[in-house]
Amino acid sequence: PERRRSAPPRVPKEKAKGEAAPKPRQAPTDEAQMAAAAALARMELRPKARLPSSQDAIKNQVRRELMAEAAASEKGLAAEEEDLASPGQAGAAALSVSGVYFICPLTGAVVKKDKKEKHIREAIQAYFSVDPVAASIMEIHTFNKDREKVRVGVETMAKYLDNIYLHPEEEKYRKIKLQNKVFQERISCLEGIHRFFQAIGFETKTLPVPGQGKKSQQTTEEYYVLQEEMLTKLEDLKDYKEQLLSSEPVRAQLDRQLCVFKPSPEAARFELPNDFYNLTAEEIKREQRLRTEAVEKALMLRTRAMREKDEQREMRKYNYTLLRVRFPDGYILQGTFYARESVSVLYNFVREALRDDWLPFELLGPGGLKLTDENLAFNECGLVPSALLTLAWDAAVMADIQASGEEQPASSLKPELLSRVQTLT
């Protein structure tokens, strides 16, 4: 893929070297003052971002069994992915990061973005040999993207199972006609649902339609019929229903790809792969032209609706962002984030990397702007698709620490992170 360099953060222009006598500083033009006021107003009007929702952890037993199963069947794939994830590979030497990677919650494997869905599907398929009920429930919740259809389908299925559990003596509740309108519209359309029926003890049977007169003229239809032996395992049936209702989709977790770099003058320079852009190749080319038009737009008096439209478009361009935090001693902490994650996630990311996580600090964005509203998303703060931030310690606390006379470590970062420090190239 074609490598793209993201625009560096805006910094104040320095005076040209070699000038005989610097010109007196001029007051900002009316247009510049108007643009600055408009930018401040837009920052105040930006909506708050939602905190990312959390997902219940996959059961430990599922993880252990699936890791063993997947390790046996995907050894070659895992080796390939390990090579891709290696930051030192020659093919990606010019990139700030080789791509966007995810951690599979079932196998623990780190996989590249374009292989994520395939890996999860194969991992779930591998688990059918271990626990077909759990695997089919994963299929239903993970591979059907319409969440409303899933909700309606599993709730209808739960009613079928409830009827069997509450009325085991009623034969009619143990038979489900496959051509039933409700079954077709709500259940049969879901991927994984038929494997779920088979896993919990239903079998397909062709039965005559009752009330059709002479046997020679009877028509038949397909049914799911619960096997007789399951009537002795009604508690299992109830448990399957609860699993079906309470399960969540299997979602891969974004791998932060945490890196620590030595102090470097190249900290503000970023080379990103196309994984970071939510654009087609043609749209990426258009960005160069659109950036030149941005200067002209800034000088135009535009309506609020026009500004909001442009801001929304800007926010949608990026799915991910690569952020670097420079510490006072020059060391640089790097991680990959969703563009729509909140600033609070970055504060937690930095805090977890500290030797003393209680030390108060604040983060400064490009231009020295303090990131005080931790609920704002990165794309709302202009921290996409990459940005260099600065960490500043609380001055009063640091003064107290110095006054105590205790010997302080060379760096505030954890020793295990410093042990694998890299050189930024």
Short mmCIF file of C-alpha atoms in Angstrom, two decimals:
data_model
loop_
_atom_site.label_atom_id
_atom_site.label_comp_id
_atom_site.label_asym_id
_atom_site.label_seq_id
_atom_site.Cartn_x
_atom_site.Cartn_y
_atom_site.Cartn_z
CA PRO A 1 0.00 0.00 0.00
CA GLU A 2 1.09 3.56 -0.67
CA ARG A 3 2.63 5.19 2.38
CA ARG A 4 1.18 8.50 3.47
CA ARG A 5 2.68 11.05 5.79
CA SER A 6 0.23 12.75 8.11
CA ALA A 7 0.39 16.52 8.46
CA PRO A 8 2.61 17.56 11.41
CA PRO A 9 1.04 19.51 14.28
CA ARG A 10 0.80 23.22 13.71
CA VAL A 11 3.49 25.18 15.52
CA PRO A 12 4.21 28.93 15.57
CA LYS A 13 6.45 29.97 12.69
CA GLU A 14 9.98 30.92 13.69
CA LYS A 15 11.66 34.06 12.43
CA ALA A 16 13.81 33.45 9.40
CA LYS A 17 17.48 33.25 10.27
CA GLY A 18 19.84 35.81 8.85
CA GLU A 19 17.50 38.79 8.82
CA ALA A 20 19.38 42.04 9.22
CA ALA A 21 16.74 43.71 11.33
CA PRO A 22 13.48 42.05 12.36
CA LYS A 23 10.37 43.94 11.42
CA PRO A 24 8.12 45.24 14.19
CA ARG A 25 5.40 42.76 15.09
CA GLN A 26 2.08 43.65 13.48
CA ALA A 27 -1.31 43.28 15.14
CA PRO A 28 -3.42 40.39 13.86
CA THR A 29 -5.65 41.22 10.90
CA ASP A 30 -9.42 41.40 11.32
CA GLU A 31 -9.72 38.13 9.37
CA ALA A 32 -7.25 36.37 11.66
CA GLN A 33 -9.00 37.61 14.79
CA MET A 34 -12.36 36.48 13.40
CA ALA A 35 -10.98 33.02 12.56
CA ALA A 36 -9.48 32.65 16.04
CA ALA A 37 -12.72 33.65 17.72
CA ALA A 38 -14.67 31.25 15.55
CA ALA A 39 -12.27 28.40 16.36
CA LEU A 40 -12.63 29.01 20.09
CA ALA A 41 -16.40 29.07 19.79
CA ARG A 42 -16.40 25.81 17.87
CA MET A 43 -14.30 24.13 20.55
CA GLU A 44 -16.82 25.17 23.19
CA LEU A 45 -19.73 23.85 21.11
CA ARG A 46 -18.21 20.44 20.36
CA PRO A 47 -20.33 17.58 21.73
CA LYS A 48 -19.11 15.31 24.50
CA ALA A 49 -18.00 11.82 23.48
CA ARG A 50 -19.37 8.71 25.06
CA LEU A 51 -17.04 6.60 27.10
CA PRO A 52 -16.24 3.34 25.35
CA SER A 53 -18.49 0.54 26.44
CA SER A 54 -16.90 -2.45 28.08
CA GLN A 55 -17.44 -6.16 27.22
CA ASP A 56 -17.79 -9.02 29.67
CA ALA A 57 -14.72 -11.25 29.69
CA ILE A 58 -14.91 -14.60 27.91
CA LYS A 59 -15.00 -17.51 30.33
CA ASN A 60 -11.55 -18.79 31.27
CA GLN A 61 -12.43 -22.30 30.24
CA VAL A 62 -13.46 -21.13 26.77
CA ARG A 63 -10.22 -19.24 26.38
CA ARG A 64 -8.00 -22.14 27.50
CA GLU A 65 -9.68 -24.72 25.31
CA LEU A 66 -9.83 -22.47 22.28
CA MET A 67 -6.21 -21.41 22.61
CA ALA A 68 -5.19 -25.05 22.54
CA GLU A 69 -7.46 -25.84 19.60
CA ALA A 70 -6.42 -22.79 17.61
CA ALA A 71 -2.74 -23.32 18.35
CA ALA A 72 -2.91 -26.77 16.79
CA SER A 73 -4.83 -25.71 13.68
CA GLU A 74 -3.37 -22.25 13.03
CA LYS A 75 0.32 -22.61 13.80
CA GLY A 76 1.32 -21.31 10.40
CA LEU A 77 -1.03 -18.35 10.59
CA ALA A 78 0.22 -17.39 14.05
CA ALA A 79 3.81 -17.41 12.84
CA GLU A 80 2.91 -15.14 9.94
CA GLU A 81 1.09 -12.72 12.22
CA GLU A 82 4.03 -12.65 14.64
CA ASP A 83 6.29 -11.60 11.80
CA LEU A 84 3.88 -8.87 10.78
CA ALA A 85 3.63 -7.58 14.32
CA SER A 86 7.40 -7.29 14.73
CA PRO A 87 8.22 -3.55 14.78
CA GLY A 88 11.74 -4.04 13.50
CA GLN A 89 11.00 -5.64 10.16
CA ALA A 90 12.85 -4.10 7.24
CA GLY A 91 9.78 -3.61 5.05
CA ALA A 92 8.16 -1.28 7.55
CA ALA A 93 11.30 0.55 8.70
CA ALA A 94 10.05 3.93 7.40
CA LEU A 95 6.67 3.64 9.10
CA SER A 96 5.93 4.89 12.61
CA VAL A 97 3.93 1.71 13.13
CA SER A 98 3.53 -1.26 10.77
CA GLY A 99 -0.28 -1.31 10.94
CA VAL A 100 -3.31 -1.61 13.18
CA TYR A 101 -3.46 -4.84 15.21
CA PHE A 102 -6.03 -6.52 17.43
CA ILE A 103 -5.93 -9.10 20.23
CA CYS A 104 -8.33 -12.02 19.81
CA PRO A 105 -10.16 -12.55 23.14
CA LEU A 106 -10.48 -16.28 22.43
CA THR A 107 -6.93 -17.23 21.46
CA GLY A 108 -4.90 -14.29 22.72
CA ALA A 109 -3.28 -14.01 19.28
CA VAL A 110 -2.32 -10.60 17.89
CA VAL A 111 -3.69 -10.26 14.35
CA LYS A 112 -3.58 -7.53 11.74
CA LYS A 113 -6.74 -5.55 11.11
CA ASP A 114 -7.52 -7.11 7.73
CA LYS A 115 -7.26 -10.64 9.22
CA LYS A 116 -9.23 -9.96 12.39
CA GLU A 117 -12.67 -11.16 11.22
CA LYS A 118 -11.25 -14.28 9.55
CA HIS A 119 -9.27 -15.20 12.67
CA ILE A 120 -12.26 -14.82 15.00
CA ARG A 121 -14.46 -16.88 12.69
CA GLU A 122 -11.88 -19.67 12.52
CA ALA A 123 -11.38 -19.56 16.29
CA ILE A 124 -15.11 -19.96 16.91
CA GLN A 125 -15.32 -22.78 14.37
CA ALA A 126 -12.46 -24.55 16.13
CA TYR A 127 -14.33 -24.42 19.42
CA PHE A 128 -17.28 -26.44 18.08
CA SER A 129 -15.32 -29.61 18.79
CA VAL A 130 -15.01 -28.54 22.44
CA ASP A 131 -18.38 -26.96 23.30
CA PRO A 132 -20.85 -26.76 20.38
CA VAL A 133 -23.49 -24.90 22.43
CA ALA A 134 -21.10 -22.11 23.45
CA ALA A 135 -19.65 -21.94 19.93
CA SER A 136 -23.08 -21.65 18.26
CA ILE A 137 -24.08 -18.89 20.70
CA MET A 138 -20.86 -17.03 19.80
CA GLU A 139 -21.79 -17.40 16.12
CA ILE A 140 -25.27 -15.98 16.63
CA HIS A 141 -24.11 -12.91 18.52
CA THR A 142 -20.92 -12.23 16.54
CA PHE A 143 -21.76 -12.86 12.88
CA ASN A 144 -25.22 -11.25 12.74
CA LYS A 145 -24.50 -7.54 12.58
CA ASP A 146 -28.09 -6.32 12.98
CA ARG A 147 -28.29 -6.18 16.77
CA GLU A 148 -32.06 -5.61 16.78
CA LYS A 149 -32.66 -8.76 14.73
CA VAL A 150 -30.44 -10.70 17.11
CA ARG A 151 -32.35 -9.39 20.12
CA VAL A 152 -35.72 -10.32 18.66
CA GLY A 153 -34.47 -13.72 17.49
CA VAL A 154 -32.91 -14.84 20.77
CA GLU A 155 -35.89 -13.60 22.78
CA THR A 156 -38.25 -15.62 20.58
CA MET A 157 -35.99 -18.64 20.90
CA ALA A 158 -35.96 -18.16 24.68
CA LYS A 159 -39.77 -18.35 24.72
CA TYR A 160 -39.65 -21.70 22.89
CA LEU A 161 -37.25 -23.06 25.50
CA ASP A 162 -39.26 -21.59 28.37
CA ASN A 163 -42.39 -23.38 27.16
CA ILE A 164 -40.51 -26.68 27.09
CA TYR A 165 -39.01 -26.13 30.54
CA LEU A 166 -42.33 -25.09 32.12
CA HIS A 167 -44.51 -27.66 30.31
CA PRO A 168 -42.34 -30.71 29.60
CA GLU A 169 -45.41 -32.94 29.40
CA GLU A 170 -46.85 -30.95 26.48
CA GLU A 171 -45.66 -32.56 23.25
CA LYS A 172 -46.66 -29.55 21.13
CA TYR A 173 -44.00 -27.36 22.76
CA ARG A 174 -41.26 -29.80 21.80
CA LYS A 175 -41.99 -29.42 18.08
CA ILE A 176 -41.18 -26.29 16.04
CA LYS A 177 -42.43 -26.06 12.46
CA LEU A 178 -39.64 -24.75 10.26
CA GLN A 179 -42.04 -23.04 7.83
CA ASN A 180 -43.81 -21.20 10.63
CA LYS A 181 -43.96 -17.50 9.73
CA VAL A 182 -42.60 -16.30 13.07
CA PHE A 183 -39.79 -18.86 12.96
CA GLN A 184 -38.84 -17.85 9.41
CA GLU A 185 -38.91 -14.09 10.04
CA ARG A 186 -37.29 -13.97 13.46
CA ILE A 187 -35.12 -17.04 13.91
CA SER A 188 -34.26 -18.94 10.76
CA CYS A 189 -32.55 -15.90 9.20
CA LEU A 190 -29.87 -15.77 11.91
CA GLU A 191 -26.48 -17.30 11.18
CA GLY A 192 -25.59 -19.97 13.72
CA ILE A 193 -29.16 -20.55 14.93
CA HIS A 194 -29.55 -23.96 13.27
CA ARG A 195 -26.30 -25.21 14.78
CA PHE A 196 -27.60 -24.01 18.15
CA PHE A 197 -30.77 -26.11 17.74
CA GLN A 198 -28.71 -29.18 16.91
CA ALA A 199 -26.30 -28.54 19.80
CA ILE A 200 -29.02 -28.35 22.46
CA GLY A 201 -30.76 -31.58 21.40
CA PHE A 202 -33.16 -30.83 18.54
CA GLU A 203 -33.25 -32.96 15.41
CA THR A 204 -34.94 -32.40 12.08
CA LYS A 205 -37.94 -34.61 11.30
CA THR A 206 -40.49 -34.78 8.51
CA LEU A 207 -43.95 -35.13 10.04
CA PRO A 208 -47.46 -35.32 8.57
CA VAL A 209 -49.63 -32.24 8.87
CA PRO A 210 -52.52 -33.11 11.23
CA GLY A 211 -56.16 -32.98 10.04
CA GLN A 212 -55.47 -33.84 6.40
CA GLY A 213 -57.92 -36.79 6.07
CA LYS A 214 -56.75 -40.04 4.49
CA LYS A 215 -53.08 -40.90 5.00
CA SER A 216 -52.52 -41.23 1.26
CA GLN A 217 -53.43 -37.58 0.84
CA GLN A 218 -51.54 -36.25 3.83
CA THR A 219 -48.89 -33.62 3.28
CA THR A 220 -45.73 -33.39 5.36
CA GLU A 221 -43.63 -30.58 6.79
CA GLU A 222 -40.23 -30.19 8.37
CA TYR A 223 -39.99 -29.76 12.14
CA TYR A 224 -37.37 -29.35 14.81
CA VAL A 225 -38.21 -31.96 17.44
CA LEU A 226 -36.54 -32.12 20.85
CA GLN A 227 -35.00 -35.49 21.56
CA GLU A 228 -36.67 -37.47 24.36
CA GLU A 229 -33.48 -37.74 26.38
CA MET A 230 -33.40 -33.95 26.83
CA LEU A 231 -36.51 -34.15 29.02
CA THR A 232 -34.21 -35.51 31.72
CA LYS A 233 -31.89 -32.50 31.26
CA LEU A 234 -34.34 -29.62 31.61
CA GLU A 235 -31.96 -27.68 33.85
CA ASP A 236 -29.37 -27.83 31.07
CA LEU A 237 -31.98 -26.45 28.69
CA LYS A 238 -32.65 -23.58 31.07
CA ASP A 239 -28.94 -22.85 31.31
CA TYR A 240 -28.60 -22.78 27.50
CA LYS A 241 -31.42 -20.24 27.35
CA GLU A 242 -29.68 -17.99 29.88
CA GLN A 243 -26.42 -18.21 27.95
CA LEU A 244 -28.21 -17.30 24.74
CA LEU A 245 -29.81 -14.22 26.31
CA SER A 246 -26.78 -12.94 28.20
CA SER A 247 -24.00 -13.43 25.65
CA GLU A 248 -22.29 -10.61 23.76
CA PRO A 249 -20.50 -10.52 20.40
CA VAL A 250 -16.89 -11.66 20.40
CA ARG A 251 -14.97 -8.44 19.76
CA ALA A 252 -11.23 -8.22 19.26
CA GLN A 253 -9.46 -5.68 21.46
CA LEU A 254 -7.35 -2.97 19.84
CA ASP A 255 -3.68 -3.66 20.50
CA ARG A 256 -2.07 -0.45 21.79
CA GLN A 257 1.34 -1.55 20.45
CA LEU A 258 2.96 0.28 23.33
CA CYS A 259 6.47 1.49 22.53
CA VAL A 260 9.00 3.62 24.41
CA PHE A 261 11.54 5.66 22.46
CA LYS A 262 14.71 7.45 23.45
CA PRO A 263 14.68 11.26 23.24
CA SER A 264 14.63 12.22 19.58
CA PRO A 265 14.19 15.32 17.42
CA GLU A 266 12.04 13.14 15.13
CA ALA A 267 9.24 12.82 17.71
CA ALA A 268 6.82 15.04 15.77
CA ARG A 269 7.37 13.20 12.49
CA PHE A 270 4.83 10.50 11.65
CA GLU A 271 4.61 7.99 8.78
CA LEU A 272 1.32 6.10 8.92
CA PRO A 273 0.06 3.09 6.95
CA ASN A 274 -3.32 3.25 5.23
CA ASP A 275 -4.86 1.23 8.10
CA PHE A 276 -5.27 4.51 9.97
CA TYR A 277 -7.46 6.11 7.34
CA ASN A 278 -11.17 5.51 6.87
CA LEU A 279 -10.79 6.45 3.22
CA THR A 280 -10.34 4.76 -0.12
CA ALA A 281 -7.10 5.25 -2.02
CA GLU A 282 -8.81 7.79 -4.27
CA GLU A 283 -10.16 9.71 -1.28
CA ILE A 284 -6.72 9.86 0.29
CA LYS A 285 -5.39 11.53 -2.88
CA ARG A 286 -8.17 14.10 -2.69
CA GLU A 287 -7.08 15.11 0.79
CA GLN A 288 -4.08 16.98 -0.59
CA ARG A 289 -6.36 19.17 -2.70
CA LEU A 290 -8.83 19.68 0.15
CA ARG A 291 -6.09 20.85 2.50
CA THR A 292 -5.13 23.64 0.12
CA GLU A 293 -8.75 24.76 0.09
CA ALA A 294 -8.89 24.82 3.89
CA VAL A 295 -6.86 28.03 4.06
CA GLU A 296 -9.30 29.81 1.76
CA LYS A 297 -12.26 28.51 3.76
CA ALA A 298 -10.77 29.84 6.98
CA LEU A 299 -10.93 33.36 5.54
CA MET A 300 -14.57 33.00 4.51
CA LEU A 301 -17.49 33.95 6.69
CA ARG A 302 -19.33 30.62 6.84
CA THR A 303 -22.53 29.64 8.55
CA ARG A 304 -22.50 27.42 11.61
CA ALA A 305 -24.16 24.64 9.58
CA MET A 306 -21.35 24.78 7.01
CA ARG A 307 -18.70 24.59 9.74
CA GLU A 308 -20.43 21.68 11.48
CA LYS A 309 -20.69 19.79 8.19
CA ASP A 310 -16.96 20.19 7.58
CA GLU A 311 -16.14 19.18 11.16
CA GLN A 312 -18.27 16.04 10.93
CA ARG A 313 -16.59 15.09 7.69
CA GLU A 314 -13.17 15.63 9.26
CA MET A 315 -14.08 13.44 12.25
CA ARG A 316 -15.18 10.57 10.00
CA LYS A 317 -11.96 10.43 8.01
CA TYR A 318 -10.02 8.48 10.60
CA ASN A 319 -10.74 5.29 12.51
CA TYR A 320 -7.51 5.26 14.51
CA THR A 321 -4.85 7.61 15.79
CA LEU A 322 -1.20 7.15 16.75
CA LEU A 323 -0.33 9.22 19.81
CA ARG A 324 3.04 10.01 21.37
CA VAL A 325 3.56 11.51 24.80
CA ARG A 326 6.91 13.18 25.46
CA PHE A 327 8.08 13.16 29.08
CA PRO A 328 10.11 15.97 30.66
CA ASP A 329 13.25 13.79 30.42
CA GLY A 330 12.70 13.39 26.67
CA TYR A 331 11.52 9.77 26.62
CA ILE A 332 8.54 9.15 24.33
CA LEU A 333 5.60 6.82 25.02
CA GLN A 334 3.63 5.70 21.93
CA GLY A 335 0.29 3.91 21.54
CA THR A 336 -2.50 3.25 19.04
CA PHE A 337 -6.08 4.33 19.85
CA TYR A 338 -9.50 4.54 18.27
CA ALA A 339 -10.13 8.02 16.93
CA ARG A 340 -13.40 8.12 18.90
CA GLU A 341 -11.94 7.06 22.24
CA SER A 342 -11.95 9.68 24.97
CA VAL A 343 -8.95 11.58 26.32
CA SER A 344 -9.43 9.78 29.65
CA VAL A 345 -8.20 6.58 27.95
CA LEU A 346 -4.91 8.29 27.13
CA TYR A 347 -4.50 9.50 30.72
CA ASN A 348 -5.01 5.91 31.92
CA PHE A 349 -2.57 4.62 29.30
CA VAL A 350 0.12 7.00 30.53
CA ARG A 351 -0.62 6.34 34.20
CA GLU A 352 -0.22 2.58 33.72
CA ALA A 353 3.25 3.16 32.27
CA LEU A 354 4.49 5.14 35.28
CA ARG A 355 6.74 3.73 37.97
CA ASP A 356 4.65 5.72 40.50
CA ASP A 357 1.12 5.85 39.12
CA TRP A 358 -0.03 8.27 41.84
CA LEU A 359 2.04 11.17 40.50
CA PRO A 360 -0.32 13.90 39.22
CA PHE A 361 0.29 15.18 35.71
CA GLU A 362 -1.43 16.91 32.82
CA LEU A 363 -1.15 16.44 29.08
CA LEU A 364 -0.60 19.29 26.66
CA GLY A 365 -1.64 19.00 23.04
CA PRO A 366 0.05 20.62 20.04
CA GLY A 367 0.51 24.32 20.72
CA GLY A 368 0.53 23.78 24.48
CA LEU A 369 -3.24 23.47 24.86
CA LYS A 370 -4.13 21.62 28.08
CA LEU A 371 -6.35 18.57 27.64
CA THR A 372 -8.57 19.27 30.61
CA ASP A 373 -11.85 17.77 29.37
CA GLU A 374 -11.16 14.05 29.50
CA ASN A 375 -14.59 13.21 28.04
CA LEU A 376 -13.75 14.67 24.64
CA ALA A 377 -12.82 12.22 21.89
CA PHE A 378 -9.47 12.40 20.12
CA ASN A 379 -11.10 13.37 16.83
CA GLU A 380 -12.94 16.18 18.61
CA CYS A 381 -9.63 17.53 19.92
CA GLY A 382 -7.89 17.39 16.55
CA LEU A 383 -5.57 14.59 17.74
CA VAL A 384 -6.02 12.45 14.61
CA PRO A 385 -4.57 10.66 12.75
CA SER A 386 -1.46 11.32 14.87
CA ALA A 387 -0.19 13.80 17.42
CA LEU A 388 2.71 14.52 19.75
CA LEU A 389 1.67 15.54 23.24
CA THR A 390 3.73 16.76 26.19
CA LEU A 391 3.48 15.54 29.77
CA ALA A 392 3.85 18.11 32.55
CA TRP A 393 4.16 17.14 36.22
CA ASP A 394 2.33 18.95 38.98
CA ALA A 395 4.87 21.62 40.00
CA ALA A 396 3.94 21.66 43.72
CA VAL A 397 4.19 17.89 44.08
CA MET A 398 7.52 17.75 42.26
CA ALA A 399 8.87 20.51 44.51
CA ASP A 400 7.88 18.51 47.59
CA ILE A 401 9.58 15.40 46.21
CA GLN A 402 12.80 17.31 45.54
CA ALA A 403 12.68 18.92 48.98
CA SER A 404 12.47 15.49 50.62
CA GLY A 405 16.02 14.80 49.55
CA GLU A 406 15.27 11.25 48.46
CA GLU A 407 17.17 9.93 45.47
CA GLN A 408 14.88 9.84 42.45
CA PRO A 409 15.03 7.28 39.60
CA ALA A 410 16.49 8.35 36.28
CA SER A 411 13.09 8.00 34.59
CA SER A 412 9.50 7.96 35.77
CA LEU A 413 8.64 5.09 33.42
CA LYS A 414 8.47 1.49 34.61
CA PRO A 415 11.80 -0.39 34.41
CA GLU A 416 10.27 -3.15 32.27
CA LEU A 417 9.35 -0.53 29.65
CA LEU A 418 12.78 1.08 29.72
CA SER A 419 14.38 -2.34 29.27
CA ARG A 420 12.98 -2.48 25.74
CA VAL A 421 13.41 1.16 24.76
CA GLN A 422 13.81 1.77 21.02
CA THR A 423 15.42 4.40 18.86
CA LEU A 424 13.01 6.50 16.83
CA THR A 425 14.01 6.56 13.17
#
